[in-house]
Amino acid sequence: WLPKAHVEAPIAGSMVLAAVLLKLGGYGIIRMAPTNISTTLIYPMIAMATWGVIMTGLTCLRKTDLKALIAYSSVGHMGLVASATLIQTPWSTSGAVILMIAHGLTSSMLFCLANMLYERTNTRMLIAMRGMHKAMPLMTSYWLIASLTNLALPPTINLIGEIQIMATLFNWSPLTIMMTAMGATITAIYSLQMFMTTQQGHLTKDSKETYPAQTRELLIMLLHALPILLLTLNLELIY
């Protein structure tokens, strides 16, 4: 239901859902999950969560709707969080909290950027948004920041959270490294593909009259990018 809710909701609803409501769900799992949960339940649930990371990533590779692509990416990252919270170790819980905060900022930023393109092109199709670097060169910088943080580029807090989760999953079961590594690789592919498709190439005929980014839009992007930068420089702010 989550991708449908993201796609059909207005931009404010998508941003609040990605940045706040999903994180409340992760917080609820951390607080309510029993510490003595049986192994027979952990194995299938973690297997489904890690397999979901791969399946949502493969779905993103085929998506032509920009907002749906970001929504499925959000689902994949929360699959990592769900698998980490089920292990119930201090290291996994710490990684889940870091990734939830990082993903909340990054996903909200991506949804806002996608809406800015929709307001100018009146479409969510990736092929119709190409060449936006020529129309909005400053906004391309924010697209680059959002795409690189979404694929967990070092030394962002997204990478710290994912590395902690991967390490705890590998310590719990070495087989999980294949699924998490494959999911991270697919995430990098579709994030770069999303950036290249929307920013590179020639402007379409309908996009040549695109107006540049407004001050309020640049301020919204700054309020997303600045916390990511500050948390990357000083991770202790989370605690």
XYZ file of C-alpha atoms in Angstrom:
239
model
C 0.000 0.000 0.000
C 2.897 2.380 0.620
C 3.883 3.102 -3.025
C 0.222 3.713 -3.879
C -0.126 6.088 -0.936
C 3.003 7.979 -1.964
C 2.000 8.320 -5.612
C -1.596 9.368 -4.997
C -0.881 11.727 -2.078
C -0.097 15.431 -2.535
C 3.503 16.475 -2.103
C 3.049 17.529 1.536
C 1.517 14.147 2.350
C 4.340 12.277 0.632
C 7.001 14.257 2.487
C 5.353 13.789 5.889
C 4.723 10.095 5.211
C 8.343 9.467 4.200
C 10.009 11.659 6.811
C 7.808 11.193 9.893
C 5.179 8.461 9.729
C 7.468 5.695 8.475
C 9.956 6.567 11.205
C 7.223 6.342 13.826
C 6.562 2.823 12.555
C 10.233 1.929 12.905
C 10.317 3.435 16.382
C 7.269 1.372 17.310
C 8.969 -1.830 16.125
C 12.052 -1.002 18.202
C 9.991 -0.336 21.331
C 7.474 -3.152 20.978
C 9.508 -6.013 19.453
C 10.165 -8.615 22.164
C 13.789 -9.339 22.954
C 13.135 -13.073 23.312
C 11.436 -13.574 19.954
C 11.849 -17.129 18.715
C 14.304 -17.999 15.955
C 11.586 -19.683 13.924
C 9.922 -16.280 13.518
C 13.097 -14.242 12.985
C 14.392 -16.271 10.036
C 11.395 -15.889 7.677
C 10.780 -12.257 8.646
C 14.381 -11.176 8.036
C 14.457 -13.245 4.848
C 11.364 -11.425 3.569
C 12.749 -8.032 4.597
C 16.102 -8.518 2.864
C 14.462 -10.097 -0.180
C 12.155 -7.088 -0.307
C 15.203 -4.815 -0.604
C 16.230 -6.626 -3.783
C 12.725 -6.814 -5.249
C 11.968 -3.127 -4.691
C 15.353 -2.236 -6.184
C 14.629 -4.275 -9.306
C 11.211 -2.620 -9.498
C 12.887 0.805 -9.365
C 15.063 -0.113 -12.346
C 11.942 -0.541 -14.483
C 9.855 2.355 -13.179
C 9.117 5.225 -15.560
C 7.126 7.206 -12.973
C 9.559 9.331 -10.945
C 7.397 9.516 -7.838
C 6.731 5.771 -7.873
C 10.470 5.142 -8.234
C 11.228 7.196 -5.116
C 8.374 5.480 -3.252
C 9.709 1.984 -3.975
C 13.189 3.156 -2.998
C 11.742 4.249 0.330
C 10.206 0.804 0.847
C 13.534 -0.882 0.136
C 15.428 1.189 2.691
C 12.806 0.506 5.336
C 13.275 -3.213 4.665
C 16.824 -2.841 5.976
C 15.497 -1.040 9.030
C 12.932 -3.772 9.708
C 15.531 -6.521 9.458
C 17.871 -4.667 11.835
C 15.197 -4.037 14.467
C 14.303 -7.740 14.575
C 17.826 -8.762 15.631
C 17.503 -6.584 18.754
C 21.186 -5.870 19.413
C 22.562 -2.442 20.412
C 24.576 -2.213 17.183
C 21.609 -3.079 14.947
C 19.245 -0.735 16.788
C 21.775 2.087 16.487
C 22.151 1.432 12.746
C 18.375 1.348 12.295
C 17.945 4.712 14.053
C 20.728 6.320 12.003
C 19.321 4.988 8.725
C 15.780 6.093 9.613
C 16.913 9.662 10.253
C 19.089 9.722 7.130
C 16.372 8.194 4.975
C 13.740 10.579 6.336
C 15.750 13.594 5.170
C 16.826 12.061 1.852
C 13.460 10.636 0.825
C 11.607 13.832 1.724
C 14.136 15.806 -0.320
C 13.670 13.523 -3.328
C 9.877 13.784 -3.179
C 10.110 17.563 -3.035
C 12.498 17.649 -6.002
C 10.200 15.362 -7.978
C 7.258 17.669 -7.279
C 9.248 20.680 -8.486
C 9.791 18.953 -11.812
C 6.130 17.937 -11.956
C 5.008 21.539 -11.475
C 7.107 22.568 -14.474
C 6.479 19.657 -16.846
C 2.994 18.497 -15.737
C 4.160 14.889 -15.962
C 5.931 12.355 -13.784
C 7.432 10.368 -16.669
C 11.207 10.254 -16.504
C 11.674 10.514 -20.259
C 9.743 13.811 -20.334
C 11.936 15.421 -17.637
C 15.316 15.084 -19.322
C 17.715 17.982 -19.700
C 16.672 19.836 -16.556
C 20.293 20.807 -15.930
C 19.979 23.396 -18.694
C 16.757 24.855 -17.309
C 17.587 24.724 -13.576
C 21.358 24.382 -13.097
C 21.285 25.236 -9.387
C 18.639 22.616 -8.663
C 20.893 20.007 -10.298
C 23.264 20.394 -7.337
C 20.478 19.402 -4.950
C 19.524 16.507 -7.227
C 23.130 15.317 -7.042
C 23.201 15.593 -3.236
C 19.904 13.721 -2.870
C 20.884 10.978 -5.330
C 24.312 10.415 -3.758
C 22.926 10.287 -0.224
C 20.196 7.902 -1.397
C 22.843 5.465 -2.674
C 24.822 5.871 0.607
C 27.921 7.618 -0.677
C 30.778 7.822 1.854
C 30.974 9.528 4.301
C 27.250 10.331 4.606
C 25.184 9.079 7.528
C 23.243 6.860 5.108
C 26.390 4.791 4.626
C 27.051 4.612 8.369
C 23.565 3.283 9.026
C 23.699 0.756 6.184
C 27.169 -0.480 7.160
C 26.053 -1.026 10.753
C 22.978 -2.943 9.608
C 24.977 -5.044 7.127
C 27.576 -5.847 9.789
C 24.973 -6.975 12.321
C 23.120 -9.034 9.718
C 26.375 -10.678 8.627
C 27.259 -11.404 12.246
C 23.816 -12.940 12.729
C 23.948 -14.970 9.491
C 26.722 -14.736 6.855
C 24.231 -15.602 4.097
C 22.570 -12.193 4.422
C 25.621 -10.429 2.985
C 24.680 -11.604 -0.514
C 21.225 -10.040 -0.331
C 22.274 -6.796 1.353
C 25.244 -6.308 -0.985
C 23.060 -6.945 -4.018
C 20.465 -4.517 -2.702
C 23.110 -1.812 -2.154
C 24.427 -2.309 -5.700
C 20.957 -2.061 -7.249
C 20.258 1.061 -5.173
C 23.371 2.721 -6.575
C 22.352 1.822 -10.134
C 18.821 3.207 -10.046
C 19.839 6.307 -8.065
C 22.422 7.267 -10.688
C 20.012 6.333 -13.453
C 17.372 8.624 -11.948
C 19.841 11.507 -11.739
C 21.188 11.046 -15.263
C 17.742 10.660 -16.823
C 16.275 13.802 -15.272
C 19.309 16.096 -15.560
C 21.232 15.079 -18.683
C 20.216 15.178 -22.328
C 18.321 17.723 -24.376
C 15.271 19.590 -23.186
C 11.960 18.486 -24.646
C 9.831 20.936 -26.604
C 7.418 21.318 -23.694
C 10.231 21.991 -21.199
C 11.971 24.864 -22.980
C 9.754 27.398 -21.221
C 10.662 26.004 -17.776
C 11.136 28.746 -15.198
C 14.116 28.575 -12.810
C 13.959 27.550 -9.169
C 12.328 30.005 -6.789
C 13.758 31.204 -3.486
C 11.286 29.210 -1.367
C 12.169 26.028 -3.249
C 15.892 26.568 -2.754
C 15.266 27.240 0.948
C 13.354 23.968 1.315
C 16.228 22.101 -0.315
C 18.743 23.840 1.937
C 16.761 22.830 5.028
C 17.036 19.201 3.891
C 20.691 19.243 2.823
C 21.992 21.161 5.839
C 20.936 18.585 8.491
C 22.429 15.798 6.360
C 25.731 17.691 6.235
C 25.716 18.511 9.955
C 24.903 14.931 10.962
C 27.613 13.638 8.642
C 30.170 15.913 10.284
C 29.009 15.127 13.826
C 27.051 11.882 14.201
C 26.788 12.358 17.979
C 24.006 14.895 17.341
C 21.653 11.933 16.853
C 22.297 10.687 20.357
